[in-house]
Structure formats: structure tokens, C-alpha cells
Coordinates of C-alpha atoms in Angstrom, one line a residue:
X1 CA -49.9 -127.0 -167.0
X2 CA -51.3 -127.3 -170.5
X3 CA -49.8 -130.3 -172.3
X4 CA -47.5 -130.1 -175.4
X5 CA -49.5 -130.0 -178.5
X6 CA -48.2 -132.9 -179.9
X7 CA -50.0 -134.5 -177.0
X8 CA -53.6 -133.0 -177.8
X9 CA -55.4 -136.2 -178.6
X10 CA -58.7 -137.8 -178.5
X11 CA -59.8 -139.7 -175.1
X12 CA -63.0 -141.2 -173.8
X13 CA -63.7 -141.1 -170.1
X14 CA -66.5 -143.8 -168.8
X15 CA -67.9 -142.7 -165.5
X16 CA -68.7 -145.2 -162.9
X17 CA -72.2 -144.4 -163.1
X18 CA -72.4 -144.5 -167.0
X19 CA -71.3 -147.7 -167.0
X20 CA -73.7 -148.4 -164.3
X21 CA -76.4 -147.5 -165.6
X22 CA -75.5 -148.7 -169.3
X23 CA -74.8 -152.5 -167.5
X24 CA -78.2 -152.5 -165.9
X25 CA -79.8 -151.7 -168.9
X26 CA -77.9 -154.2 -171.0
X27 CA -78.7 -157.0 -168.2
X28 CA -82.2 -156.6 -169.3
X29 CA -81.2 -156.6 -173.2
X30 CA -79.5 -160.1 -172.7
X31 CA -82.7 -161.5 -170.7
X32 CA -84.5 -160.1 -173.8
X33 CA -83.0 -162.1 -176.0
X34 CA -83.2 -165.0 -174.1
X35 CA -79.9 -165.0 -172.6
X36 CA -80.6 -167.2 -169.1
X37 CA -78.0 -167.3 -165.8
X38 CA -75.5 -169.9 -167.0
X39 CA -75.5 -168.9 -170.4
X40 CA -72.2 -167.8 -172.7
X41 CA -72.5 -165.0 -174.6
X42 CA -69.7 -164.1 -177.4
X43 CA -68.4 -160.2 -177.7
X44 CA -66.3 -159.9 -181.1
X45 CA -66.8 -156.3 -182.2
X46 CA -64.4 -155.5 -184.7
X47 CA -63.6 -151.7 -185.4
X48 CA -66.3 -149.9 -187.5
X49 CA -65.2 -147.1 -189.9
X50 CA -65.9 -143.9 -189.5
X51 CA -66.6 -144.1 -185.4
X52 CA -64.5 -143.8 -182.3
X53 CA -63.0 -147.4 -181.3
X54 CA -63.1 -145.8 -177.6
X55 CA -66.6 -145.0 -178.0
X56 CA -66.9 -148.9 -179.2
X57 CA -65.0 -150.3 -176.2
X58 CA -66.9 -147.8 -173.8
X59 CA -69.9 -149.9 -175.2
X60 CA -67.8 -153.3 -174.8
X61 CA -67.0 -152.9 -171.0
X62 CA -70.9 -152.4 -170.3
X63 CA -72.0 -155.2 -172.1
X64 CA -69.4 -157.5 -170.7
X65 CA -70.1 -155.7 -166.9
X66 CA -73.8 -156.5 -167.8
X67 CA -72.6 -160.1 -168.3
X68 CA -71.1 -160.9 -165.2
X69 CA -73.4 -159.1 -163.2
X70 CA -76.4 -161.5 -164.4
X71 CA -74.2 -164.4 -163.8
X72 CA -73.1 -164.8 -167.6
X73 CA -70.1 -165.6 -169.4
X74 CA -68.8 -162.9 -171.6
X75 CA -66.9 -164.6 -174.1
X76 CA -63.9 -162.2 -175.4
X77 CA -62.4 -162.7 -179.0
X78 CA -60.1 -160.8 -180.6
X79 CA -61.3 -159.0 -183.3
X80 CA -57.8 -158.7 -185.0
X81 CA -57.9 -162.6 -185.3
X82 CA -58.2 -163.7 -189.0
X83 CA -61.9 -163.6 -189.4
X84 CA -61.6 -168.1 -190.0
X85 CA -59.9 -167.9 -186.7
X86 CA -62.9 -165.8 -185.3
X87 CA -65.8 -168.1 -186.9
X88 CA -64.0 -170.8 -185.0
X89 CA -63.9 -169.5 -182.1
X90 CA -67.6 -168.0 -182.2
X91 CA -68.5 -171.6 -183.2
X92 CA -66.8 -173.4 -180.4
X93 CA -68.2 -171.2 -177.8
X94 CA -71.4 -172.8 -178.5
X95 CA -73.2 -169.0 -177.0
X96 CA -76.7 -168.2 -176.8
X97 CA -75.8 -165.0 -177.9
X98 CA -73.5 -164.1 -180.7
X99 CA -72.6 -159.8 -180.6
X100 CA -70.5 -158.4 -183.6
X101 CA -71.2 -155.4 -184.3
X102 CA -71.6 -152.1 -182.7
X103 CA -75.4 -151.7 -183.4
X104 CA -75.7 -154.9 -181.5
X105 CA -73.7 -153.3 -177.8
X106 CA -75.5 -150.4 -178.5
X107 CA -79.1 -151.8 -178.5
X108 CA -78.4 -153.7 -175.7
X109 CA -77.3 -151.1 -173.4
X110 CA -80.0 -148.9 -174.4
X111 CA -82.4 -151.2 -173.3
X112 CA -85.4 -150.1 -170.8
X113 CA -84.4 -151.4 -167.1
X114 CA -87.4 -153.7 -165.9
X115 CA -88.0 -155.8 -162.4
X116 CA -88.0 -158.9 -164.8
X117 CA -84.0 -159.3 -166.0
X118 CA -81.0 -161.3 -164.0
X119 CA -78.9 -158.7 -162.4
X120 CA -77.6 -160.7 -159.4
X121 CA -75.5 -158.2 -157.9
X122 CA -71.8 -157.0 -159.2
X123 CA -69.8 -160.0 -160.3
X124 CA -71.4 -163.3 -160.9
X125 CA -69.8 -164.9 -163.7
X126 CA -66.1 -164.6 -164.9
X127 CA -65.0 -164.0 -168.9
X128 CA -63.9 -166.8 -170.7
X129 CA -60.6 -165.9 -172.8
X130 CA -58.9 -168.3 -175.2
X131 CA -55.4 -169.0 -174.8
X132 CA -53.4 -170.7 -177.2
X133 CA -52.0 -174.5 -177.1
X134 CA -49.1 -176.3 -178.2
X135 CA -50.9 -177.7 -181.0
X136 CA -51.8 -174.3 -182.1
X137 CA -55.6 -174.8 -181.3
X138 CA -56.5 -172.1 -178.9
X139 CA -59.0 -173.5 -175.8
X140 CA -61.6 -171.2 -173.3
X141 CA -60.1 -171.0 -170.2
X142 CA -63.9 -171.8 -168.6
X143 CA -65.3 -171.3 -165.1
X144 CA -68.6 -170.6 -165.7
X145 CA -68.8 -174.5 -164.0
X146 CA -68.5 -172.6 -160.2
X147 CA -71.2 -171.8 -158.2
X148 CA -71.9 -168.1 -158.4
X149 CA -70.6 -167.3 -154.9
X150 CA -67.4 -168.8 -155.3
X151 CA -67.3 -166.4 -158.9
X152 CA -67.8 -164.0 -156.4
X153 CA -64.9 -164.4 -154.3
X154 CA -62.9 -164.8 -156.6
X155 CA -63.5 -160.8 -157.9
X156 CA -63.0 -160.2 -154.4
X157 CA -60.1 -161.6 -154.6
X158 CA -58.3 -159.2 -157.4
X159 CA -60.3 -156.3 -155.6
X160 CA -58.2 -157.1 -152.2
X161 CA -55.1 -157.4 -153.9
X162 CA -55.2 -154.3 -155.9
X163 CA -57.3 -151.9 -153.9
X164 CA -59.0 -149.7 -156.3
X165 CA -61.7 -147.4 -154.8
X166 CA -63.7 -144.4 -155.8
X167 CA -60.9 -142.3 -156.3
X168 CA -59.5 -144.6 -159.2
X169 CA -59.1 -143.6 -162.6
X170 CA -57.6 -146.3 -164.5
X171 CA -56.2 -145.8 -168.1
X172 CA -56.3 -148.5 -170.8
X173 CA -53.4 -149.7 -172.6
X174 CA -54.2 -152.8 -174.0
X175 CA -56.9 -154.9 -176.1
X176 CA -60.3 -155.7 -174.1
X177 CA -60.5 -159.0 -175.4
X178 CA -57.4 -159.9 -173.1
X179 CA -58.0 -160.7 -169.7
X180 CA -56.2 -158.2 -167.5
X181 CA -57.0 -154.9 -169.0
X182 CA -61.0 -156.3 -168.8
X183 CA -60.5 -157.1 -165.5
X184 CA -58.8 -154.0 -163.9
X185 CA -61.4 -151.9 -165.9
X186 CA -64.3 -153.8 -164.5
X187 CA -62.6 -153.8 -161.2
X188 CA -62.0 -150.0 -160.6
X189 CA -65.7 -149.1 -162.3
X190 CA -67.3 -151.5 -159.8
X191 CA -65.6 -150.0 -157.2
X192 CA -66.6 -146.4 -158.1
X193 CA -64.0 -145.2 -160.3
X194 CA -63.4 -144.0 -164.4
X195 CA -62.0 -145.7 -166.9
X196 CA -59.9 -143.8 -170.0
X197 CA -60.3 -145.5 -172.8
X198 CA -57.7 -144.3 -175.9
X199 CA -59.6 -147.1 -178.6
X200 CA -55.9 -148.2 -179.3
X201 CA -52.3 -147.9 -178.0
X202 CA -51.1 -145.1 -179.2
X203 CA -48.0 -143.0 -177.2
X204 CA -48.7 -139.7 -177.9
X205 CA -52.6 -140.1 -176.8
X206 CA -51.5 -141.7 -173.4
X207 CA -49.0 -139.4 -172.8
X208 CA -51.7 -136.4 -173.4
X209 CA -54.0 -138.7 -171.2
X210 CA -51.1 -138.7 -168.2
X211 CA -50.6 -134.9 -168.4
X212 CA -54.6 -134.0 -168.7
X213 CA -56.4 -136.4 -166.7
X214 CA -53.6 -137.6 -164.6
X215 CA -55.0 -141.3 -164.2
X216 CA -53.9 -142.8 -160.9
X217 CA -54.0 -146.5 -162.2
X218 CA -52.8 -148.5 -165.0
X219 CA -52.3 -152.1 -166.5
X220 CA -49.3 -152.1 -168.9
X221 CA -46.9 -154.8 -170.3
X222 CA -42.8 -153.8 -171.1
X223 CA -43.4 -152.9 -174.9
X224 CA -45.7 -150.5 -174.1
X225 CA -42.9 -148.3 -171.8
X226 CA -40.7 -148.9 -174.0
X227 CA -42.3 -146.9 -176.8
X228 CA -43.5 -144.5 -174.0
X229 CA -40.3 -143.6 -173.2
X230 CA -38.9 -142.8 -176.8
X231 CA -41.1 -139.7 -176.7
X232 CA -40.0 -136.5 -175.9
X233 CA -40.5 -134.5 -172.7
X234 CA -43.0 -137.5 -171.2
X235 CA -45.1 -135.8 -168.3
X236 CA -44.8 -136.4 -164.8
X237 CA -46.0 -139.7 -163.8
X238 CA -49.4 -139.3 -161.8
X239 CA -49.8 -143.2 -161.3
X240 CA -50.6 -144.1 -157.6
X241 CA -50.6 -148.2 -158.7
X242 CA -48.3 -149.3 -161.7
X243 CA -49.0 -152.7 -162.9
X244 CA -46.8 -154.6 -165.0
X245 CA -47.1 -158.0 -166.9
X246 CA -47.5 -159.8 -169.9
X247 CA -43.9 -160.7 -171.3
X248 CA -40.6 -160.1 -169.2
X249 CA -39.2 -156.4 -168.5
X250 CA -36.1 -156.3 -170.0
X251 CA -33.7 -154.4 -166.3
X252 CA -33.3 -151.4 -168.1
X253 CA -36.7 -150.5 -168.9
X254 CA -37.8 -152.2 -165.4
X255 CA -35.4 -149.0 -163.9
X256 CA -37.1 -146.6 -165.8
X257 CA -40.1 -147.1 -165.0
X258 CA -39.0 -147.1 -161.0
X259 CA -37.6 -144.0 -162.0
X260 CA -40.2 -142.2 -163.5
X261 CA -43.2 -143.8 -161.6
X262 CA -41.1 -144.5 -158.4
X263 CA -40.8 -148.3 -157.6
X264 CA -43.2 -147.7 -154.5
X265 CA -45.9 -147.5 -157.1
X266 CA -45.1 -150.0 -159.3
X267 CA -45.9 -154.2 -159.7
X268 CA -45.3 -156.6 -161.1
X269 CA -47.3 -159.4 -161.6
X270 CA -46.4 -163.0 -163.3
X271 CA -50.2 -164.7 -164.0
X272 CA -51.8 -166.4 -167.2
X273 CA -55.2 -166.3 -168.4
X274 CA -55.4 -169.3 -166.4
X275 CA -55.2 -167.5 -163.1
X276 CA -52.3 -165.9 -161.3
X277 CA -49.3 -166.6 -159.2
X278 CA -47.5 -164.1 -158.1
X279 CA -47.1 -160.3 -157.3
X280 CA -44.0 -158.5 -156.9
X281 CA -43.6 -154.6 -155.9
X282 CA -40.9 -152.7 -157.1
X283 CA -38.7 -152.1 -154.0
X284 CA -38.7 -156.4 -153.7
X285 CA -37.2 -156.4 -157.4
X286 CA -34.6 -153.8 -156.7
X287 CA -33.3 -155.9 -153.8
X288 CA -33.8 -159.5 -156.2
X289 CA -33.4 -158.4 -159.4
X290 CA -35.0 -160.7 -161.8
X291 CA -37.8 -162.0 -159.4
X292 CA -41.4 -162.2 -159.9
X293 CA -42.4 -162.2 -156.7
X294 CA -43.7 -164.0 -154.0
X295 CA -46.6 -166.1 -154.2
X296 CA -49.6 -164.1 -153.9
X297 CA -52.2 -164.0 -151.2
X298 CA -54.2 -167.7 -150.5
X299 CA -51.6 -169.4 -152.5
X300 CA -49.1 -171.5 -152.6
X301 CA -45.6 -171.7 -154.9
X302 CA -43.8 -174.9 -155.5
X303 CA -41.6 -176.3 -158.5
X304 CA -41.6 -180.5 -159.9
X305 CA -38.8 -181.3 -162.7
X306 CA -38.1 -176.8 -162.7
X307 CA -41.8 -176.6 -163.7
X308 CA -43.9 -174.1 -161.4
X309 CA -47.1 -175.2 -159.8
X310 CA -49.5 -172.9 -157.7
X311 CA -51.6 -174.4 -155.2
X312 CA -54.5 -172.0 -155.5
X313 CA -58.3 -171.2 -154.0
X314 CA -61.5 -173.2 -154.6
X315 CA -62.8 -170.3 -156.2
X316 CA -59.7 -169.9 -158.5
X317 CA -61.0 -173.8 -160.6
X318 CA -60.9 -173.6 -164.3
X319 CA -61.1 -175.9 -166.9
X320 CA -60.2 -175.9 -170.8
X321 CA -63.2 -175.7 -172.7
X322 CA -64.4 -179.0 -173.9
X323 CA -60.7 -180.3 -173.1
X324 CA -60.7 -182.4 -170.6
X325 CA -57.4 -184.4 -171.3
X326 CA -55.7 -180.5 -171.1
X327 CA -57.7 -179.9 -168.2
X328 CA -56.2 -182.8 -166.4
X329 CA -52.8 -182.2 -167.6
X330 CA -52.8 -178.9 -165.5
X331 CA -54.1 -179.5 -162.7
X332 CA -52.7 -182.2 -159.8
X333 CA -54.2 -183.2 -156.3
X334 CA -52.3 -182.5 -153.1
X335 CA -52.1 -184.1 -149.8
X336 CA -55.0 -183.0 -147.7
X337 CA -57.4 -182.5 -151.0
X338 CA -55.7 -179.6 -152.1
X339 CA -55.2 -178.8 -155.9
X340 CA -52.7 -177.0 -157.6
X341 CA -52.2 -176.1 -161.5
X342 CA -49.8 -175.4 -163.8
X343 CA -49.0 -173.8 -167.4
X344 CA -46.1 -175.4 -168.1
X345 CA -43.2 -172.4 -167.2
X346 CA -40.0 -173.0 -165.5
X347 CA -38.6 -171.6 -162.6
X348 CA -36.7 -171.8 -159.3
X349 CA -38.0 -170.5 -155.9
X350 CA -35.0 -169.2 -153.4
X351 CA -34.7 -169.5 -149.8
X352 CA -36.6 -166.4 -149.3
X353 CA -39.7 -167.5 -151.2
X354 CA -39.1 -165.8 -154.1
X355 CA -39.9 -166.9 -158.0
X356 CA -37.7 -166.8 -161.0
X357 CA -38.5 -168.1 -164.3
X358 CA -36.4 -169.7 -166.0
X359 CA -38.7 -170.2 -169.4
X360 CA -42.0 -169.7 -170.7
X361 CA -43.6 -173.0 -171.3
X362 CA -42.3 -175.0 -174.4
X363 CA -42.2 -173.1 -177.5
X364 CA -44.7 -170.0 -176.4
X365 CA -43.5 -167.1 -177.7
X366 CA -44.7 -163.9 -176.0
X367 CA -44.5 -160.2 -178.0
X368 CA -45.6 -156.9 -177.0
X369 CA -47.6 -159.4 -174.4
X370 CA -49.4 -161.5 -176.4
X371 CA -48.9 -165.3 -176.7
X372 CA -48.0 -167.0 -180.6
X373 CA -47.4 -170.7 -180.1
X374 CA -45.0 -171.9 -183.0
X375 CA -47.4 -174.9 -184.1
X376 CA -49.9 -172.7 -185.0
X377 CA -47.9 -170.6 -187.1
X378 CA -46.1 -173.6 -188.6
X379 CA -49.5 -174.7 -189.9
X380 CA -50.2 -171.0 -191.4
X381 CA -46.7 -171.6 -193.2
X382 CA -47.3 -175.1 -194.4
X383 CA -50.2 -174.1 -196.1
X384 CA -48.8 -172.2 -198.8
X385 CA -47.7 -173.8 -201.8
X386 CA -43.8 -173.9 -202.2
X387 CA -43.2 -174.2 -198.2
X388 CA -41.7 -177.6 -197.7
X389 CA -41.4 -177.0 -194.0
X390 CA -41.2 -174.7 -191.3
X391 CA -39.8 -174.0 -187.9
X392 CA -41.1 -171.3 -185.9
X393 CA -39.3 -170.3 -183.0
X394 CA -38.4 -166.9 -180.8
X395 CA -36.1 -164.1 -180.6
X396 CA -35.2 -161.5 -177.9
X397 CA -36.3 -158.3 -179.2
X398 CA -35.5 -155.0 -176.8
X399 CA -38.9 -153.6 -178.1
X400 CA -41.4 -156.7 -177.5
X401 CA -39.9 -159.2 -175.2
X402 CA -39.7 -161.3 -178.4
X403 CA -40.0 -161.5 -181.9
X404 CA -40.9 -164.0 -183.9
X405 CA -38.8 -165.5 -187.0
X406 CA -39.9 -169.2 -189.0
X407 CA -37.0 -170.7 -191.0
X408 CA -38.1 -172.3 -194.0
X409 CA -37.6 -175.3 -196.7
X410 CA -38.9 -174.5 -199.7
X411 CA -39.1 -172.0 -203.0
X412 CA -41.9 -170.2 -202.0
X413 CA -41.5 -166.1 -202.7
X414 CA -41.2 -163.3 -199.8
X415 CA -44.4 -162.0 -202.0
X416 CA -46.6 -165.3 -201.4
X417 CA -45.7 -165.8 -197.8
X418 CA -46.5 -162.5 -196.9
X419 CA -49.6 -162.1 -198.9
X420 CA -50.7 -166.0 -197.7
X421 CA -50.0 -165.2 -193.9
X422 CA -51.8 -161.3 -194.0
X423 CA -55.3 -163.9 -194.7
X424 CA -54.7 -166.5 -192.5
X425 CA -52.7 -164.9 -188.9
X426 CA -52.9 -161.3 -186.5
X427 CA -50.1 -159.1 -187.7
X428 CA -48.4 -159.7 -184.4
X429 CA -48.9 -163.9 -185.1
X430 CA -47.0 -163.1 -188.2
X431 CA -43.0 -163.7 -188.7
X432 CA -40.7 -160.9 -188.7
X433 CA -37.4 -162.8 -189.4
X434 CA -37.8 -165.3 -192.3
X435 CA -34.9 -167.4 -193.1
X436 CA -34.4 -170.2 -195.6
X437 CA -32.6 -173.4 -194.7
X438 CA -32.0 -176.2 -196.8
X439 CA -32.8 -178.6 -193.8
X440 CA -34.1 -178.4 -190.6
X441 CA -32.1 -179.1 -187.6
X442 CA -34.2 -182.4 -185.8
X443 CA -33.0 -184.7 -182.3
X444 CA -32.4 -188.8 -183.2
X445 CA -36.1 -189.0 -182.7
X446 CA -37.2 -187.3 -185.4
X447 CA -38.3 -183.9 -184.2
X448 CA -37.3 -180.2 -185.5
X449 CA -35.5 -178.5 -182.5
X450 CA -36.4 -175.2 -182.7
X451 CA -34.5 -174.1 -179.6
X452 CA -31.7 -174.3 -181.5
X453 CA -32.7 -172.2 -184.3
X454 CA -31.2 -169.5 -183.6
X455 CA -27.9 -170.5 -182.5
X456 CA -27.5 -172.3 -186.0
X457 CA -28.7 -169.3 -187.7
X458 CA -26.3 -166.9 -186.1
X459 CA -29.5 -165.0 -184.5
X460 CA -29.6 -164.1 -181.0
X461 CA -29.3 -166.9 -178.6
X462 CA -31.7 -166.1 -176.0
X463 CA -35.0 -166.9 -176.8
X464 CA -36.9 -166.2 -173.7

């Protein structure tokens, strides 16, 4: 059936084999260079005018596939950081290999395919992402200390539990530079499948997408159904395999999507660039509503104090990069020699095994599925001249999960904070709720609650 016009938009479908072929060659580019097994390399690429971001992440996916097949770690940054907060980053990586710009991707992937690179086979290396911390400072979530076999296993892993095969087609919905979109692309190329790549979210393009090249997988988190599903006439879903994450599905939008996709096809997964804990199909939530799941396969679920730990597989180590006092924080030893880690959420676990959170670790505030710790806008805030002081805290928001809102001290204009914070934070880091206080509410020991926030300022209590 041809599609509505107003769904005629531009797509770009990378074959199995063109990726293939374009990671082979791009193996040997990064031996050119000098890139060695072991190495980091850094992919930043931020959009170039005048050419096709899908074209530019069709390029990303190979270079980064060409990565982990020679047992290197890609890197990812997010372009849309504040270009200080990309230097950092870049900086702190500490790569052998710095790639930022298109011409670079596309050299390397052009390369000529010799006997002499360091293709080891599919997946030999895992990408480092960084994650934000309380104190604002985001760390690599680093692995590139495991042996190459136990890399490995751990793709295996994700491939077991999601089952892609030839017949695959996934379709992208969110940034590459985040680790589960990378990850199911990778996954269903490596495994013969085509990836649809859109450049950026946009509605109308994936609905065109669903009615014209009816993908049969797809990675998603709440905000994006929920501006899916204020289009008119949305085609037919043709999704074999649903997945779900990110930020928490408000019910309503959770039954949608059961109705349109059907809940046999849809999951739910609650995981952290960390590593994951559990998986959760959508006949299990209709009968627990609110559940994440059960613990996923090789693992383990337990709470200490309401805080949720995972005992989890040898091959499923990390570490904070150059952080080893975070690093021990999130991890602790078992009986037996087992290890288990934790990110700091809250939860319960029924009698039937199954999780619930009850809050996102301390302060995190997740929107449209990407994490803004408050510290780190705070600073931002504190920065500009007339802001006394700031509390940032979270929202409920129907569209993103949460939204986030900073009350301030301080005679600073709407015009300077805006223009201050468009330089220094992402436009989804950035406040949408500013509201001036004379003081800011603090406990007998001296520090700003921001839970309370929005209680005080008649805003909407729940903030998780």
C-alpha cells in the first residue's frame, strides 16, 4: 500500500554486507594509522552541513564495527555535547586515534583490505560510553581490561537474549553515541541483517520507514512513542521484537504500544551503560503492572538498604575509567567469589522474582532517555554572573519521563541564563522550568534538598 505523502521521507538502508565489507576495510585503516589491539580510539563526528547525517552514521557503525572487530575500543561521544565538554572528554580518553570529522570515517573505510591489519573475528572489544556522576563529571564505563574471549561472550550474550538473524531489519531511533542503539545495530548486522538509519528522530520519517520497509526490529525509549503516536493514521506495526528502555513508560503509553505492536512483541528492558539487569516481555507486565522484569539470563537480582544489586557474569566486569574509588563503590564480593554491581537505583523484588524500582539513583534525572545529573547543571548555573545559587532537580513530564527545572537565588536575566547555558550544556541538559526563590530549602546539615523542590514550589510531586 503506498504510504501517505506526508510520510515520503529520506532513509538510509546499510546492508549487512556493506557494512562488512566497509569494517574490513576500515580494520586496515586503523592499523594504518597505527592503531594496535588494546588501543582506544575516539568517534565524535558531529553533523556536517550540506550532507545526509544517515549517510554520516552509515559511516559511524563501520568504523566502530571495524573497532571491535580488531579488538579496539571505540570510544562514543556525543557530538551534541558543548564542544568544552567534548575536548574533555576526547582528552580523557587518552586514544591513539582521535576521528571528528566525516572525511576522517570515510578514509578509513575506504581503505584497501590487506593480510597485514587486526581483524580478529566479529566482536573483540566493547565501546566505552561515558555516563554521568553525581558530581557532574561524566566517567568511561571501560572494559577494554578483559581478555578478548571473555569480550566475546559477552556479545554472545546480547545476541542469545535478543535473537536477531538474517532476516532482521532493525530501525534506529536513537543517538549512536549511546550504547543500546550501537549495540542492537552492530548486533543485527553481524548476524546478517540491515540497519535503517533516519540521521535523526524524526516521526514522520519513521513512520514512512514502518509503512515502506516494514523493519522487523527496533530499540526505542517512551518519548519516542509518545510523539509516534500523536501522528495521524500511524501504519500497521510490522515489528517482530519491540524493545523498550531508557526512562520509565508512563501505563498509558506502555498499553499502546501492546496495542499497536501487540505485547507478544514487545520488551522491556531496565539496564545502564554499566551493564544490564533485567528483561521483561509484555504479557509479564500486563499481569505485574509496573515490573521490570525478572533478572535476566546468568544473573542474579537482590536488594541491600532498597538499593538493587546484580550479581552478573565474568565477562560482564567493568570499571570507571581512571576511577577507581567509583569503581569500588559499585561493585561488592559475594560468598563463593562472586561479584555483583550496582548503580545506585531503588527497588523491591516480589515473591515471584520480579523487579520494581522505586527511584533512579540519587538526583539522576532521565529525559526523552538520556541521563542529566543535577550537580553538573548546578555548576553550568553557578557560573553565570548574577546566580547566587541553584538547585536542579526533576519533574514528571508525560512527554519525556522527566523534565528538568533549576530554582534559582540571584538577579540574573532569563536572557543571560539562556544565552550562558546554550554555550556551556546539550539542549536536553538545559532547564525547562526556571524558578526564582529567595532561599533554598537545605536539611540541619547544611545541604539543599532538592527532592523537595517541587513540593515547595507547588510543581508536580513525583519526580521519578
Amino acid at each position: 500500500t503506498e504510504p501517505p505523502t506526508q510520510y515520503r521521507c529520506a532513509m538510509i538502508r546499510l546492508t549487512a554486507r556493506e557494512a562488512l565489507i566497509g569494517s574490513r576495510a576500515a580494520s586496515c585503516g586503523l592499523a594504518e594509522h597505527g592503531v594496535s589491539p588494546g588501543d582506544r580510539i575516539v568517534i565524535c563526528v558531529p553533523p556536517t552541513p550540506g550532507r545526509s547525517s544517515a549517510e554520516e552514521h552509515a559511516l559511524l557503525i563501520q568504523v566502530a564495527w571495524a573497532a571491535v572487530r580488531s579488538q579496539v575500543t571505540p570510544v562514543m561521544i556525543n557530538p551534541a555535547l558543548p564542544s568544552a565538554a567534548q575536548e574533555r572528554m576526547i582528552a580523557d580518553a587518552d586514544a591513539a586515534l582521535s576521528i571528528t570529522t566525516n572525511a576522517q570515517m570515510r578514509s578509513l573505510v575506504s581503505a584497501k583490505v590487506t593480510g597485514r591489519n587486526h581483524d580478529h573475528g566479529v566482536f573483540t572489544a566493547r565501546p566505552m560510553h561515558y555516563t554521568s556522576g553525581t558530581t557532574g563529571e561524566a566517567k568511561g564505563v571501560w572494559t577494554g581490561f578483559l581478555p578478548a574471549e571473555m569480550l566475546t561472550s559477552w556479545w554472545t550474550d546480547e545476541q542469545t537474549q535478543w535473537g536477531f538473524d538474517g532476516s532482521d531489519t532493525t530501525l534506529v531511533h536513537g543517538p549512536l553515541s549511546s550504547s543500546a542503539p550501537l549495540r542492537h545495530s552492530l548486533l543485527v548486522l553481524a548476524a546478517g541483517g540491515d540497519v535503517l538509519l533516519p540521521g535523526s528522530f524524526d516521526p514522520v520519517a519513521i513512520a514512512r520507514s514502518l509503512a515502506e520497509d516494514r523493519p522487523t526490529t527496533a530499540f526505542t525509549v517512551p518519548s519516542h512513542w509518545q510523539r509516534l503516536f500523536e501522528l495521524p493514521d500511524l501504519p500497521p506495526s510490522p515489528y517482530r521484537l519491540l524493545a523498550h528502555a531508557g526512562s520509565a513508560c508512563p501505563a498509558d503509553t506502555k498499553r499502546q504500544i501492546h496495542a499497536w505492536a501487540g505485547a507478544e512483541h514487545t520488551w522491556e528492558f531496565y539496564g545502564s551503560t554499566e551493564g544490564q539487569f533485567s528483561i521483561c516481555s509484555g504479557h509479564e507486565w500486563e499481569e505485574h503492572p509496573g515490573t521490570v522484569g525478572k533478572a535476566r539470563v546468568g544473573r542474579r537480582l537482590f536488594t541491600r538498604d532498597a538499593t538493587i544489586w546484580c550479581e552478573t557474569p565474568k565477562n560482564s566486569g567493568f570499571e570507571y575509567w581512571r576511577d577507581p574509588q567509583k569503581t569500588s563503590d559499585a561493585w561488592c564480593e559475594l560468598p563463593g567469589g562472586a561479584v555483583a554491581f550496582s548503580v545506585g537505583d531503588l527497588g523491591h523484588i516480589d515473591t515471584n522474582g520480579y523487579l520494581y524500582l522505586d527511584g533512579r539513583r540519587d538526583d539522576l534525572i532521565i529525559t526523552g532517555g538520556m541521563n542529566v545529573y543535577p550537580a553538573h547543571i548546578e555548576a553550568a548555573l553557578s557560573a553565570i554572573r548574577g546566580v547566587t545559587e541553584a538547585a536542579v532537580f526533576g519533574i514528571a513530564s508525560p512527554e519525556w519521563g522527566q523534565q528538568v527545572c533549576a530554582a534559582i537565588v540571584g538577579d540574573a536575566s532569563d536572557a543571560q541564563i539562556s544565552n550562558a547555558l546554550a554555550e556551556s550544556l546539550a539542549g536536553y541538559q538545559r532547564p525547562k522550568v526556571i524558578v526564582r526563590v529567595d532561599d533554598l530549602p537545605r536539611n540541619p546539615m547544611g545541604k539543599v534538598q532538592r527532592l523537595e523542590l517541587p513540593g515547595l514550589l507547588g510543581l508536580d510531586k513525583e519526580t521519578r
